[in-house]
Amino acid sequence: MTSIGGAGMVDWNLAVATATRLVRPGPEISREDARAVVAELRRHAKASEEHVRGFTRMIPEGTEPEDTPVLVVDRAGWIKANVAGFRELLRPLLAKMESRRPGGPGGAVVGAVGGKVTGVELGMLLSFLASRILGQYETFAPATRELPGSAEGGGRLLLVAPNIVHVERELDVDPHDFRLWVALHEETHRTQFTGVPWLRDHLRGEIQTFLDETDVDPMTFLERLREAAQSLSGAGRPEGEKGEEGGRSLVDVVQTPAQREVLGRLTAVMSLLEGHADYVMDGVGPEVVGSVAEIREKFQKRRAQGAGRLDQALRKLLGLEAKLRQYKDGEKFVRSVVDEVGMDGFNRVWTSPNTLPTKAEIAKPAEWVARVHRKAES
């Protein structure tokens, strides 16, 4: 764990320890069955490469994109990987917040205590998320001995085995079909980043611009994190504290006008990536996943409903409700564009940052077609 880092504005080691201790145990499964699940997920991940590349036509025949590892992990493994990723991305923001702490011994003591408190609170949030994520392509993942990344310094595909087993049982669907269906979605994300070399740096640049524009008092930021953590412990907002403020997410409360512009671009990109992955896994599905229609219907219902009032409140606070809209809006965009100009026409979206859809174009695909296709043809 020393590779993840010690105390500061956030005690990352304590965040990992807290999340690992608090995360709910996975579904009951024998050791033999668990090994079989891991082996099957690895096979599906490998098979998905061919299916996704053939359907999307993003990677020209005869070319071999950057190799990125596929890791089948448990909930603790997902926590460690994401803490490492968060630390890497948030480094500039936390350095700026660190510089605002009072100097002298008193400031150091307050900082050490605050870092531990924040580490515990971040760990509580990660413990909540760790039981819900099925898979993830880690775009900016720093490689460690336990969790290797790509040779180029970033990128790995995580499949969270206990969560996949939990959901397939909860939905009562064919487990082999469901595992392949999940692998198709996550492999699409890997293909997006390995097949579009500029995409990772573009996304990193947008995120860093967002963080560079953050001008938030450390205590305000920590209060929002504490508010989210208190939701996990059942402590609600103080009585009488209602209105729009209670409905804002952690992202919303740190926005400046400049950040809103960046966030609009980020929202458009993430809607594209998530919607494209949904479109691809459903497009490939009928040929290789026999029960894809049943899986999609049950999964969509589960995704929309959440697991209860606490789950819905936390999804709102953490901004996960916006992520659910990204799946829906992005899939509609991709479907509309492919219907109008075909898959190769849609793939112009990957030409450069200038051909990515805007937030407005995600809602109105015809405007993207007019800008990118009609202009090119005139």
GROMACS .gro file of C-alpha atoms in nm:
model
  378
    1MET     CA    1   0.000   0.000   0.000
    2THR     CA    2   0.299   0.235   0.028
    3SER     CA    3   0.278   0.279  -0.349
    4ILE     CA    4  -0.060   0.449  -0.311
    5GLY     CA    5   0.063   0.720  -0.075
    6GLY     CA    6   0.031   0.839   0.279
    7ALA     CA    7  -0.137   1.124   0.461
    8GLY     CA    8  -0.202   1.472   0.323
    9MET     CA    9  -0.533   1.636   0.246
   10VAL     CA   10  -0.654   1.277   0.207
   11ASP     CA   11  -0.502   0.978   0.386
   12TRP     CA   12  -0.522   0.739   0.092
   13ASN     CA   13  -0.401   0.437   0.288
   14LEU     CA   14  -0.675   0.492   0.543
   15ALA     CA   15  -0.930   0.533   0.263
   16VAL     CA   16  -0.837   0.188   0.129
   17ALA     CA   17  -0.837   0.031   0.475
   18THR     CA   18  -1.175   0.183   0.563
   19ALA     CA   19  -1.340   0.087   0.235
   20THR     CA   20  -1.202  -0.267   0.250
   21ARG     CA   21  -1.325  -0.309   0.607
   22LEU     CA   22  -1.673  -0.168   0.543
   23VAL     CA   23  -1.753  -0.311   0.201
   24ARG     CA   24  -2.023  -0.575   0.209
   25PRO     CA   25  -1.915  -0.934   0.151
   26GLY     CA   26  -1.981  -1.075  -0.192
   27PRO     CA   27  -2.231  -1.350  -0.271
   28GLU     CA   28  -2.171  -1.693  -0.125
   29ILE     CA   29  -1.986  -1.907  -0.374
   30SER     CA   30  -1.756  -2.206  -0.345
   31ARG     CA   31  -1.387  -2.169  -0.422
   32GLU     CA   32  -1.422  -2.400  -0.719
   33ASP     CA   33  -1.714  -2.202  -0.863
   34ALA     CA   34  -1.531  -1.875  -0.803
   35ARG     CA   35  -1.234  -2.000  -1.003
   36ALA     CA   36  -1.471  -2.104  -1.282
   37VAL     CA   37  -1.630  -1.755  -1.288
   38VAL     CA   38  -1.290  -1.587  -1.311
   39ALA     CA   39  -1.180  -1.816  -1.594
   40GLU     CA   40  -1.503  -1.758  -1.784
   41LEU     CA   41  -1.482  -1.381  -1.749
   42ARG     CA   42  -1.130  -1.389  -1.891
   43ARG     CA   43  -1.248  -1.598  -2.186
   44HIS     CA   44  -1.539  -1.362  -2.249
   45ALA     CA   45  -1.310  -1.059  -2.234
   46LYS     CA   46  -1.087  -1.215  -2.498
   47ALA     CA   47  -1.378  -1.317  -2.720
   48SER     CA   48  -1.532  -0.972  -2.688
   49GLU     CA   49  -1.232  -0.814  -2.859
   50GLU     CA   50  -1.318  -0.976  -3.192
   51HIS     CA   51  -1.693  -0.913  -3.155
   52VAL     CA   52  -1.653  -0.544  -3.069
   53ARG     CA   53  -1.388  -0.470  -3.329
   54GLY     CA   54  -1.590  -0.640  -3.600
   55PHE     CA   55  -1.907  -0.452  -3.511
   56THR     CA   56  -1.760  -0.105  -3.455
   57ARG     CA   57  -1.494  -0.112  -3.731
   58MET     CA   58  -1.294   0.133  -3.520
   59ILE     CA   59  -0.965  -0.055  -3.557
   60PRO     CA   60  -0.850  -0.113  -3.918
   61GLU     CA   61  -0.767  -0.470  -4.013
   62GLY     CA   62  -0.399  -0.550  -3.987
   63THR     CA   63  -0.334  -0.298  -3.709
   64GLU     CA   64  -0.276  -0.392  -3.349
   65PRO     CA   65  -0.371  -0.130  -3.089
   66GLU     CA   66  -0.200  -0.074  -2.757
   67ASP     CA   67  -0.225  -0.380  -2.537
   68THR     CA   68  -0.402  -0.330  -2.205
   69PRO     CA   69  -0.441  -0.597  -1.937
   70VAL     CA   70  -0.773  -0.749  -1.831
   71LEU     CA   71  -0.795  -0.796  -1.455
   72VAL     CA   72  -1.071  -0.993  -1.286
   73VAL     CA   73  -1.085  -0.848  -0.934
   74ASP     CA   74  -1.283  -0.869  -0.614
   75ARG     CA   75  -1.430  -0.566  -0.437
   76ALA     CA   76  -1.109  -0.497  -0.245
   77GLY     CA   77  -0.913  -0.504  -0.571
   78TRP     CA   78  -1.152  -0.252  -0.727
   79ILE     CA   79  -1.109  -0.025  -0.424
   80LYS     CA   80  -0.729  -0.031  -0.444
   81ALA     CA   81  -0.731   0.037  -0.817
   82ASN     CA   82  -0.968   0.333  -0.787
   83VAL     CA   83  -0.791   0.492  -0.493
   84ALA     CA   84  -0.471   0.484  -0.699
   85GLY     CA   85  -0.655   0.641  -0.992
   86PHE     CA   86  -0.824   0.909  -0.779
   87ARG     CA   87  -0.492   1.003  -0.622
   88GLU     CA   88  -0.334   1.045  -0.962
   89LEU     CA   89  -0.612   1.262  -1.106
   90LEU     CA   90  -0.674   1.471  -0.794
   91ARG     CA   91  -0.305   1.542  -0.726
   92PRO     CA   92  -0.311   1.901  -0.868
   93LEU     CA   93  -0.633   1.995  -0.688
   94LEU     CA   94  -0.518   1.855  -0.355
   95ALA     CA   95  -0.181   2.027  -0.390
   96LYS     CA   96  -0.361   2.360  -0.433
   97MET     CA   97  -0.585   2.291  -0.133
   98GLU     CA   98  -0.279   2.184   0.067
   99SER     CA   99  -0.112   2.518  -0.003
  100ARG     CA  100  -0.406   2.699   0.156
  101ARG     CA  101  -0.371   2.527   0.492
  102PRO     CA  102  -0.247   2.746   0.780
  103GLY     CA  103   0.127   2.724   0.832
  104GLY     CA  104   0.310   2.622   1.145
  105PRO     CA  105   0.271   2.323   1.379
  106GLY     CA  106  -0.099   2.392   1.434
  107GLY     CA  107  -0.172   2.374   1.064
  108ALA     CA  108   0.024   2.051   1.034
  109VAL     CA  109  -0.173   1.890   1.317
  110VAL     CA  110  -0.504   2.005   1.170
  111GLY     CA  111  -0.393   1.879   0.831
  112ALA     CA  112  -0.298   1.536   0.962
  113VAL     CA  113  -0.628   1.500   1.148
  114GLY     CA  114  -0.824   1.633   0.851
  115GLY     CA  115  -0.648   1.394   0.616
  116LYS     CA  116  -0.746   1.098   0.830
  117VAL     CA  117  -1.106   1.215   0.862
  118THR     CA  118  -1.127   1.263   0.488
  119GLY     CA  119  -0.965   0.925   0.431
  120VAL     CA  120  -1.232   0.758   0.643
  121GLU     CA  121  -1.510   0.944   0.465
  122LEU     CA  122  -1.373   0.864   0.120
  123GLY     CA  123  -1.340   0.502   0.228
  124MET     CA  124  -1.709   0.497   0.327
  125LEU     CA  125  -1.810   0.621  -0.017
  126LEU     CA  126  -1.585   0.371  -0.193
  127SER     CA  127  -1.730   0.089   0.013
  128PHE     CA  128  -2.073   0.188  -0.119
  129LEU     CA  129  -1.959   0.198  -0.481
  130ALA     CA  130  -1.742  -0.114  -0.464
  131SER     CA  131  -2.043  -0.344  -0.439
  132ARG     CA  132  -2.217  -0.186  -0.738
  133ILE     CA  133  -1.960  -0.159  -1.019
  134LEU     CA  134  -1.965  -0.453  -1.263
  135GLY     CA  135  -1.672  -0.349  -1.475
  136GLN     CA  136  -1.459  -0.049  -1.555
  137TYR     CA  137  -1.197   0.062  -1.804
  138GLU     CA  138  -0.944   0.257  -1.600
  139THR     CA  139  -0.814   0.519  -1.838
  140PHE     CA  140  -0.557   0.686  -1.614
  141ALA     CA  141  -0.459   0.394  -1.395
  142PRO     CA  142  -0.102   0.407  -1.260
  143ALA     CA  143   0.053   0.062  -1.281
  144THR     CA  144   0.146  -0.114  -0.957
  145ARG     CA  145   0.286  -0.456  -0.882
  146GLU     CA  146  -0.057  -0.579  -0.775
  147LEU     CA  147  -0.248  -0.400  -1.051
  148PRO     CA  148  -0.050  -0.379  -1.378
  149GLY     CA  149  -0.140  -0.128  -1.648
  150SER     CA  150  -0.055  -0.094  -2.013
  151ALA     CA  151   0.300  -0.063  -2.139
  152GLU     CA  152   0.229   0.302  -2.228
  153GLY     CA  153   0.159   0.392  -1.866
  154GLY     CA  154  -0.218   0.376  -1.841
  155GLY     CA  155  -0.524   0.171  -1.911
  156ARG     CA  156  -0.656  -0.156  -1.778
  157LEU     CA  157  -0.989  -0.333  -1.787
  158LEU     CA  158  -1.139  -0.440  -1.456
  159LEU     CA  159  -1.419  -0.696  -1.423
  160VAL     CA  160  -1.554  -0.719  -1.067
  161ALA     CA  161  -1.644  -1.087  -1.035
  162PRO     CA  162  -1.851  -1.087  -0.711
  163ASN     CA  163  -2.068  -0.799  -0.834
  164ILE     CA  164  -2.135  -0.969  -1.165
  165VAL     CA  165  -2.237  -1.288  -0.986
  166HIS     CA  166  -2.456  -1.091  -0.745
  167VAL     CA  167  -2.646  -0.911  -1.023
  168GLU     CA  168  -2.693  -1.216  -1.244
  169ARG     CA  169  -2.849  -1.394  -0.947
  170GLU     CA  170  -3.061  -1.094  -0.853
  171LEU     CA  171  -3.195  -1.062  -1.208
  172ASP     CA  172  -3.235  -1.440  -1.244
  173VAL     CA  173  -3.078  -1.443  -1.591
  174ASP     CA  174  -2.853  -1.692  -1.767
  175PRO     CA  175  -2.516  -1.636  -1.593
  176HIS     CA  176  -2.302  -1.724  -1.897
  177ASP     CA  177  -2.495  -1.484  -2.121
  178PHE     CA  178  -2.485  -1.208  -1.861
  179ARG     CA  179  -2.109  -1.237  -1.812
  180LEU     CA  180  -2.049  -1.209  -2.187
  181TRP     CA  181  -2.293  -0.916  -2.209
  182VAL     CA  182  -2.103  -0.725  -1.940
  183ALA     CA  183  -1.770  -0.808  -2.106
  184LEU     CA  184  -1.897  -0.664  -2.437
  185HIS     CA  185  -1.979  -0.331  -2.272
  186GLU     CA  186  -1.643  -0.299  -2.100
  187GLU     CA  187  -1.448  -0.419  -2.404
  188THR     CA  188  -1.613  -0.140  -2.603
  189HIS     CA  189  -1.459   0.111  -2.364
  190ARG     CA  190  -1.119  -0.051  -2.407
  191THR     CA  191  -1.160  -0.036  -2.786
  192GLN     CA  192  -1.257   0.332  -2.767
  193PHE     CA  193  -0.935   0.426  -2.592
  194THR     CA  194  -0.697   0.188  -2.766
  195GLY     CA  195  -0.847   0.256  -3.110
  196VAL     CA  196  -0.848   0.636  -3.069
  197PRO     CA  197  -0.494   0.730  -2.956
  198TRP     CA  198  -0.572   1.097  -2.882
  199LEU     CA  199  -0.879   1.029  -2.668
  200ARG     CA  200  -0.701   0.957  -2.340
  201ASP     CA  201  -0.488   1.273  -2.349
  202HIS     CA  202  -0.788   1.482  -2.454
  203LEU     CA  203  -0.999   1.354  -2.165
  204ARG     CA  204  -0.715   1.397  -1.917
  205GLY     CA  205  -0.666   1.754  -2.038
  206GLU     CA  206  -1.034   1.836  -1.992
  207ILE     CA  207  -1.037   1.689  -1.642
  208GLN     CA  208  -0.723   1.877  -1.543
  209THR     CA  209  -0.869   2.200  -1.680
  210PHE     CA  210  -1.178   2.139  -1.467
  211LEU     CA  211  -0.964   2.080  -1.158
  212ASP     CA  212  -0.736   2.377  -1.232
  213GLU     CA  213  -1.044   2.600  -1.236
  214THR     CA  214  -1.157   2.470  -0.899
  215ASP     CA  215  -1.140   2.752  -0.646
  216VAL     CA  216  -1.295   2.592  -0.344
  217ASP     CA  217  -1.212   2.632   0.020
  218PRO     CA  218  -1.084   2.301   0.160
  219MET     CA  219  -1.343   2.303   0.436
  220THR     CA  220  -1.627   2.343   0.186
  221PHE     CA  221  -1.501   2.049  -0.014
  222LEU     CA  222  -1.464   1.835   0.298
  223GLU     CA  223  -1.810   1.933   0.419
  224ARG     CA  224  -1.961   1.799   0.095
  225LEU     CA  225  -1.766   1.477   0.130
  226ARG     CA  226  -1.881   1.448   0.490
  227GLU     CA  227  -2.241   1.506   0.384
  228ALA     CA  228  -2.219   1.212   0.145
  229ALA     CA  229  -2.058   0.992   0.409
  230GLN     CA  230  -2.326   1.081   0.664
  231SER     CA  231  -2.588   0.956   0.421
  232LEU     CA  232  -2.427   0.614   0.446
  233SER     CA  233  -2.452   0.614   0.824
  234GLY     CA  234  -2.819   0.712   0.814
  235ALA     CA  235  -2.763   1.068   0.931
  236GLY     CA  236  -2.978   1.288   0.713
  237ARG     CA  237  -2.958   1.659   0.644
  238PRO     CA  238  -3.050   1.885   0.938
  239GLU     CA  239  -3.420   1.953   0.972
  240GLY     CA  240  -3.531   2.249   0.768
  241GLU     CA  241  -3.235   2.231   0.532
  242LYS     CA  242  -3.418   2.172   0.210
  243GLY     CA  243  -3.449   2.313  -0.139
  244GLU     CA  244  -3.215   2.299  -0.436
  245GLU     CA  245  -2.901   2.288  -0.222
  246GLY     CA  246  -2.997   1.945  -0.094
  247GLY     CA  247  -3.032   1.815  -0.447
  248ARG     CA  248  -2.689   1.912  -0.576
  249SER     CA  249  -2.412   1.662  -0.629
  250LEU     CA  250  -2.051   1.682  -0.514
  251VAL     CA  251  -1.956   1.795  -0.864
  252ASP     CA  252  -2.216   2.071  -0.872
  253VAL     CA  253  -2.100   2.245  -0.557
  254VAL     CA  254  -1.745   2.309  -0.682
  255GLN     CA  255  -1.837   2.456  -1.019
  256THR     CA  256  -1.724   2.799  -1.135
  257PRO     CA  257  -1.856   2.950  -1.460
  258ALA     CA  258  -1.542   2.831  -1.639
  259GLN     CA  259  -1.591   2.484  -1.497
  260ARG     CA  260  -1.947   2.468  -1.629
  261GLU     CA  261  -1.812   2.501  -1.981
  262VAL     CA  262  -1.561   2.222  -1.925
  263LEU     CA  263  -1.822   2.007  -1.753
  264GLY     CA  264  -2.053   2.049  -2.051
  265ARG     CA  265  -1.782   1.912  -2.280
  266LEU     CA  266  -1.701   1.631  -2.040
  267THR     CA  267  -2.068   1.539  -2.011
  268ALA     CA  268  -2.093   1.517  -2.389
  269VAL     CA  269  -1.786   1.294  -2.417
  270MET     CA  270  -1.896   1.064  -2.137
  271SER     CA  271  -2.246   1.040  -2.284
  272LEU     CA  272  -2.090   0.940  -2.615
  273LEU     CA  273  -1.863   0.677  -2.459
  274GLU     CA  274  -2.130   0.523  -2.236
  275GLY     CA  275  -2.402   0.535  -2.500
  276HIS     CA  276  -2.171   0.384  -2.759
  277ALA     CA  277  -2.088   0.096  -2.524
  278ASP     CA  278  -2.457   0.029  -2.461
  279TYR     CA  279  -2.532   0.044  -2.834
  280VAL     CA  280  -2.248  -0.196  -2.918
  281MET     CA  281  -2.328  -0.456  -2.655
  282ASP     CA  282  -2.691  -0.461  -2.766
  283GLY     CA  283  -2.590  -0.466  -3.133
  284VAL     CA  284  -2.351  -0.756  -3.090
  285GLY     CA  285  -2.576  -0.924  -2.835
  286PRO     CA  286  -2.835  -1.096  -3.057
  287GLU     CA  287  -2.564  -1.291  -3.239
  288VAL     CA  288  -2.367  -1.411  -2.938
  289VAL     CA  289  -2.591  -1.361  -2.631
  290GLY     CA  290  -2.904  -1.569  -2.670
  291SER     CA  291  -3.102  -1.405  -2.390
  292VAL     CA  292  -2.991  -1.047  -2.455
  293ALA     CA  293  -3.348  -0.910  -2.475
  294GLU     CA  294  -3.438  -1.050  -2.133
  295ILE     CA  295  -3.110  -0.929  -1.981
  296ARG     CA  296  -3.150  -0.578  -2.120
  297GLU     CA  297  -3.510  -0.546  -2.001
  298LYS     CA  298  -3.434  -0.662  -1.647
  299PHE     CA  299  -3.109  -0.467  -1.622
  300GLN     CA  300  -3.268  -0.142  -1.740
  301LYS     CA  301  -3.541  -0.178  -1.481
  302ARG     CA  302  -3.285  -0.239  -1.208
  303ARG     CA  303  -3.069   0.053  -1.324
  304ALA     CA  304  -3.363   0.292  -1.320
  305GLN     CA  305  -3.503   0.188  -0.982
  306GLY     CA  306  -3.188   0.164  -0.775
  307ALA     CA  307  -3.173  -0.042  -0.459
  308GLY     CA  308  -3.388   0.180  -0.238
  309ARG     CA  309  -3.421   0.532  -0.098
  310LEU     CA  310  -3.069   0.542   0.045
  311ASP     CA  311  -2.925   0.422  -0.284
  312GLN     CA  312  -3.120   0.686  -0.477
  313ALA     CA  313  -3.014   0.964  -0.240
  314LEU     CA  314  -2.648   0.870  -0.269
  315ARG     CA  315  -2.668   0.837  -0.645
  316LYS     CA  316  -2.801   1.193  -0.656
  317LEU     CA  317  -2.535   1.330  -0.424
  318LEU     CA  318  -2.248   1.153  -0.600
  319GLY     CA  319  -2.371   1.256  -0.943
  320LEU     CA  320  -2.458   0.900  -1.046
  321GLU     CA  321  -2.803   1.006  -1.161
  322ALA     CA  322  -2.630   1.213  -1.428
  323LYS     CA  323  -2.432   0.907  -1.530
  324LEU     CA  324  -2.754   0.711  -1.580
  325ARG     CA  325  -2.880   0.985  -1.809
  326GLN     CA  326  -2.554   0.962  -2.002
  327TYR     CA  327  -2.625   0.599  -2.089
  328LYS     CA  328  -2.971   0.686  -2.217
  329ASP     CA  329  -2.891   1.009  -2.401
  330GLY     CA  330  -2.568   0.876  -2.547
  331GLU     CA  331  -2.728   0.557  -2.676
  332LYS     CA  332  -3.000   0.759  -2.848
  333PHE     CA  333  -2.735   0.979  -3.011
  334VAL     CA  334  -2.534   0.683  -3.141
  335ARG     CA  335  -2.842   0.500  -3.266
  336SER     CA  336  -2.976   0.808  -3.445
  337VAL     CA  337  -2.644   0.884  -3.616
  338VAL     CA  338  -2.582   0.523  -3.724
  339ASP     CA  339  -2.936   0.502  -3.862
  340GLU     CA  340  -2.876   0.814  -4.070
  341VAL     CA  341  -2.515   0.781  -4.192
  342GLY     CA  342  -2.414   0.422  -4.108
  343MET     CA  343  -2.140   0.293  -3.880
  344ASP     CA  344  -1.854   0.433  -4.088
  345GLY     CA  345  -2.030   0.769  -4.094
  346PHE     CA  346  -2.071   0.759  -3.717
  347ASN     CA  347  -1.702   0.673  -3.676
  348ARG     CA  348  -1.612   1.022  -3.796
  349VAL     CA  349  -1.680   1.114  -3.436
  350TRP     CA  350  -1.337   0.968  -3.352
  351THR     CA  351  -1.146   1.184  -3.605
  352SER     CA  352  -1.036   1.457  -3.363
  353PRO     CA  353  -1.158   1.651  -3.060
  354ASN     CA  354  -1.332   1.887  -3.305
  355THR     CA  355  -1.560   1.608  -3.428
  356LEU     CA  356  -1.678   1.505  -3.082
  357PRO     CA  357  -2.042   1.598  -3.022
  358THR     CA  358  -2.129   1.894  -2.805
  359LYS     CA  359  -2.372   1.861  -2.517
  360ALA     CA  360  -2.641   2.020  -2.736
  361GLU     CA  361  -2.565   1.780  -3.022
  362ILE     CA  362  -2.602   1.476  -2.793
  363ALA     CA  363  -2.964   1.586  -2.749
  364LYS     CA  364  -3.001   1.673  -3.120
  365PRO     CA  365  -2.799   1.423  -3.326
  366ALA     CA  366  -2.908   1.581  -3.656
  367GLU     CA  367  -2.709   1.890  -3.564
  368TRP     CA  368  -2.391   1.683  -3.529
  369VAL     CA  369  -2.457   1.516  -3.865
  370ALA     CA  370  -2.510   1.856  -4.025
  371ARG     CA  371  -2.191   1.999  -3.876
  372VAL     CA  372  -1.959   1.704  -3.941
  373HIS     CA  373  -2.105   1.547  -4.256
  374ARG     CA  374  -2.277   1.823  -4.445
  375LYS     CA  375  -1.983   2.059  -4.393
  376ALA     CA  376  -1.735   1.795  -4.508
  377GLU     CA  377  -1.943   1.725  -4.818
  378SER     CA  378  -1.993   2.089  -4.916
   0.00000   0.00000   0.00000
